[in-house]
């Protein structure tokens, strides 16, 4: 009687563990890329333009307006970013 109940307990636990989807190791995102890039719906990435934060007195207003806009990744840069940010890309 004891053996029967114990085997049933083991069998139910075994069925539960094998029915679960195997979890592979989680991939780590590159923390420097996380801080600088955001994913866009079409599969590319977007970042802020450089040279916008300081020494702005010598820059024209048109130049500062251009520097406000984001910059998109392209080509091989996008493939590298998909490896660096595996959960950021759709």
PDB file of C-alpha atoms in Angstrom:
ATOM      1  CA  UNK A   1       0.000   0.000   0.000  1.00  0.00           C
ATOM      2  CA  UNK A   2       2.781   2.420   0.926  1.00  0.00           C
ATOM      3  CA  UNK A   3       4.758   1.520  -2.197  1.00  0.00           C
ATOM      4  CA  UNK A   4       1.748   2.119  -4.424  1.00  0.00           C
ATOM      5  CA  UNK A   5       1.064   5.613  -3.072  1.00  0.00           C
ATOM      6  CA  UNK A   6       4.756   6.521  -3.269  1.00  0.00           C
ATOM      7  CA  UNK A   7       5.038   5.388  -6.901  1.00  0.00           C
ATOM      8  CA  UNK A   8       1.930   7.371  -7.792  1.00  0.00           C
ATOM      9  CA  UNK A   9       3.466  10.458  -6.188  1.00  0.00           C
ATOM     10  CA  UNK A  10       6.703   9.990  -8.132  1.00  0.00           C
ATOM     11  CA  UNK A  11       4.805   9.344 -11.327  1.00  0.00           C
ATOM     12  CA  UNK A  12       2.730  12.516 -11.016  1.00  0.00           C
ATOM     13  CA  UNK A  13       5.838  14.592 -10.309  1.00  0.00           C
ATOM     14  CA  UNK A  14       7.600  13.029 -13.273  1.00  0.00           C
ATOM     15  CA  UNK A  15       4.685  13.782 -15.585  1.00  0.00           C
ATOM     16  CA  UNK A  16       4.669  17.385 -14.454  1.00  0.00           C
ATOM     17  CA  UNK A  17       8.396  17.897 -14.997  1.00  0.00           C
ATOM     18  CA  UNK A  18       8.463  16.314 -18.458  1.00  0.00           C
ATOM     19  CA  UNK A  19       5.373  18.161 -19.663  1.00  0.00           C
ATOM     20  CA  UNK A  20       6.972  21.521 -18.947  1.00  0.00           C
ATOM     21  CA  UNK A  21       8.757  23.302 -21.774  1.00  0.00           C
ATOM     22  CA  UNK A  22      12.538  22.986 -21.440  1.00  0.00           C
ATOM     23  CA  UNK A  23      14.009  26.298 -20.327  1.00  0.00           C
ATOM     24  CA  UNK A  24      17.265  27.187 -22.011  1.00  0.00           C
ATOM     25  CA  UNK A  25      19.694  29.517 -20.263  1.00  0.00           C
ATOM     26  CA  UNK A  26      18.617  33.120 -20.436  1.00  0.00           C
ATOM     27  CA  UNK A  27      20.675  35.376 -22.680  1.00  0.00           C
ATOM     28  CA  UNK A  28      22.164  38.468 -21.106  1.00  0.00           C
ATOM     29  CA  UNK A  29      21.699  41.813 -22.805  1.00  0.00           C
ATOM     30  CA  UNK A  30      24.717  44.071 -23.198  1.00  0.00           C
ATOM     31  CA  UNK A  31      24.308  46.746 -20.539  1.00  0.00           C
ATOM     32  CA  UNK A  32      26.076  49.441 -22.570  1.00  0.00           C
ATOM     33  CA  UNK A  33      23.798  48.797 -25.535  1.00  0.00           C
ATOM     34  CA  UNK A  34      20.740  48.781 -23.254  1.00  0.00           C
ATOM     35  CA  UNK A  35      21.542  52.298 -22.111  1.00  0.00           C
ATOM     36  CA  UNK A  36      22.098  53.684 -25.608  1.00  0.00           C
ATOM     37  CA  UNK A  37      19.730  51.908 -28.008  1.00  0.00           C
ATOM     38  CA  UNK A  38      15.959  51.365 -28.204  1.00  0.00           C
ATOM     39  CA  UNK A  39      14.293  48.859 -30.502  1.00  0.00           C
ATOM     40  CA  UNK A  40      11.907  50.049 -33.227  1.00  0.00           C
ATOM     41  CA  UNK A  41       8.973  48.065 -34.622  1.00  0.00           C
ATOM     42  CA  UNK A  42      10.553  47.489 -38.061  1.00  0.00           C
ATOM     43  CA  UNK A  43      13.514  45.629 -36.527  1.00  0.00           C
ATOM     44  CA  UNK A  44      16.047  48.447 -36.451  1.00  0.00           C
ATOM     45  CA  UNK A  45      17.307  50.362 -33.437  1.00  0.00           C
ATOM     46  CA  UNK A  46      17.300  54.033 -32.521  1.00  0.00           C
ATOM     47  CA  UNK A  47      19.740  56.077 -30.460  1.00  0.00           C
ATOM     48  CA  UNK A  48      20.266  59.713 -29.492  1.00  0.00           C
ATOM     49  CA  UNK A  49      22.545  61.859 -31.616  1.00  0.00           C
ATOM     50  CA  UNK A  50      25.954  62.723 -30.177  1.00  0.00           C
ATOM     51  CA  UNK A  51      27.399  66.255 -29.644  1.00  0.00           C
ATOM     52  CA  UNK A  52      24.126  67.664 -28.343  1.00  0.00           C
ATOM     53  CA  UNK A  53      24.719  67.894 -24.610  1.00  0.00           C
ATOM     54  CA  UNK A  54      27.373  70.592 -24.120  1.00  0.00           C
ATOM     55  CA  UNK A  55      29.325  73.417 -25.812  1.00  0.00           C
ATOM     56  CA  UNK A  56      26.108  74.619 -27.411  1.00  0.00           C
ATOM     57  CA  UNK A  57      26.890  78.340 -27.576  1.00  0.00           C
ATOM     58  CA  UNK A  58      29.021  77.922 -30.666  1.00  0.00           C
ATOM     59  CA  UNK A  59      26.425  75.765 -32.472  1.00  0.00           C
ATOM     60  CA  UNK A  60      23.764  77.269 -34.672  1.00  0.00           C
ATOM     61  CA  UNK A  61      20.081  76.689 -33.844  1.00  0.00           C
ATOM     62  CA  UNK A  62      19.648  74.649 -37.016  1.00  0.00           C
ATOM     63  CA  UNK A  63      22.509  72.389 -36.011  1.00  0.00           C
ATOM     64  CA  UNK A  64      21.068  71.939 -32.520  1.00  0.00           C
ATOM     65  CA  UNK A  65      17.698  71.030 -34.025  1.00  0.00           C
ATOM     66  CA  UNK A  66      19.343  68.412 -36.225  1.00  0.00           C
ATOM     67  CA  UNK A  67      21.136  66.977 -33.206  1.00  0.00           C
ATOM     68  CA  UNK A  68      17.831  66.603 -31.335  1.00  0.00           C
ATOM     69  CA  UNK A  69      16.607  63.972 -33.767  1.00  0.00           C
ATOM     70  CA  UNK A  70      17.395  60.314 -33.281  1.00  0.00           C
ATOM     71  CA  UNK A  71      19.665  58.189 -35.442  1.00  0.00           C
ATOM     72  CA  UNK A  72      18.698  54.734 -36.714  1.00  0.00           C
ATOM     73  CA  UNK A  73      20.899  51.682 -37.098  1.00  0.00           C
ATOM     74  CA  UNK A  74      21.533  50.190 -40.518  1.00  0.00           C
ATOM     75  CA  UNK A  75      23.172  47.217 -42.178  1.00  0.00           C
ATOM     76  CA  UNK A  76      25.666  45.211 -40.170  1.00  0.00           C
ATOM     77  CA  UNK A  77      25.109  47.472 -37.189  1.00  0.00           C
ATOM     78  CA  UNK A  78      21.569  46.112 -36.861  1.00  0.00           C
ATOM     79  CA  UNK A  79      22.734  42.490 -36.930  1.00  0.00           C
ATOM     80  CA  UNK A  80      25.309  43.194 -34.214  1.00  0.00           C
ATOM     81  CA  UNK A  81      22.695  44.960 -32.092  1.00  0.00           C
ATOM     82  CA  UNK A  82      20.320  42.006 -32.403  1.00  0.00           C
ATOM     83  CA  UNK A  83      23.021  39.853 -30.820  1.00  0.00           C
ATOM     84  CA  UNK A  84      23.737  42.405 -28.111  1.00  0.00           C
ATOM     85  CA  UNK A  85      20.046  42.971 -27.323  1.00  0.00           C
ATOM     86  CA  UNK A  86      18.342  39.593 -27.902  1.00  0.00           C
ATOM     87  CA  UNK A  87      15.084  40.602 -26.179  1.00  0.00           C
ATOM     88  CA  UNK A  88      14.954  44.127 -27.588  1.00  0.00           C
ATOM     89  CA  UNK A  89      14.484  43.149 -31.208  1.00  0.00           C
ATOM     90  CA  UNK A  90      11.016  42.017 -32.322  1.00  0.00           C
TER      91      UNK A  90
END
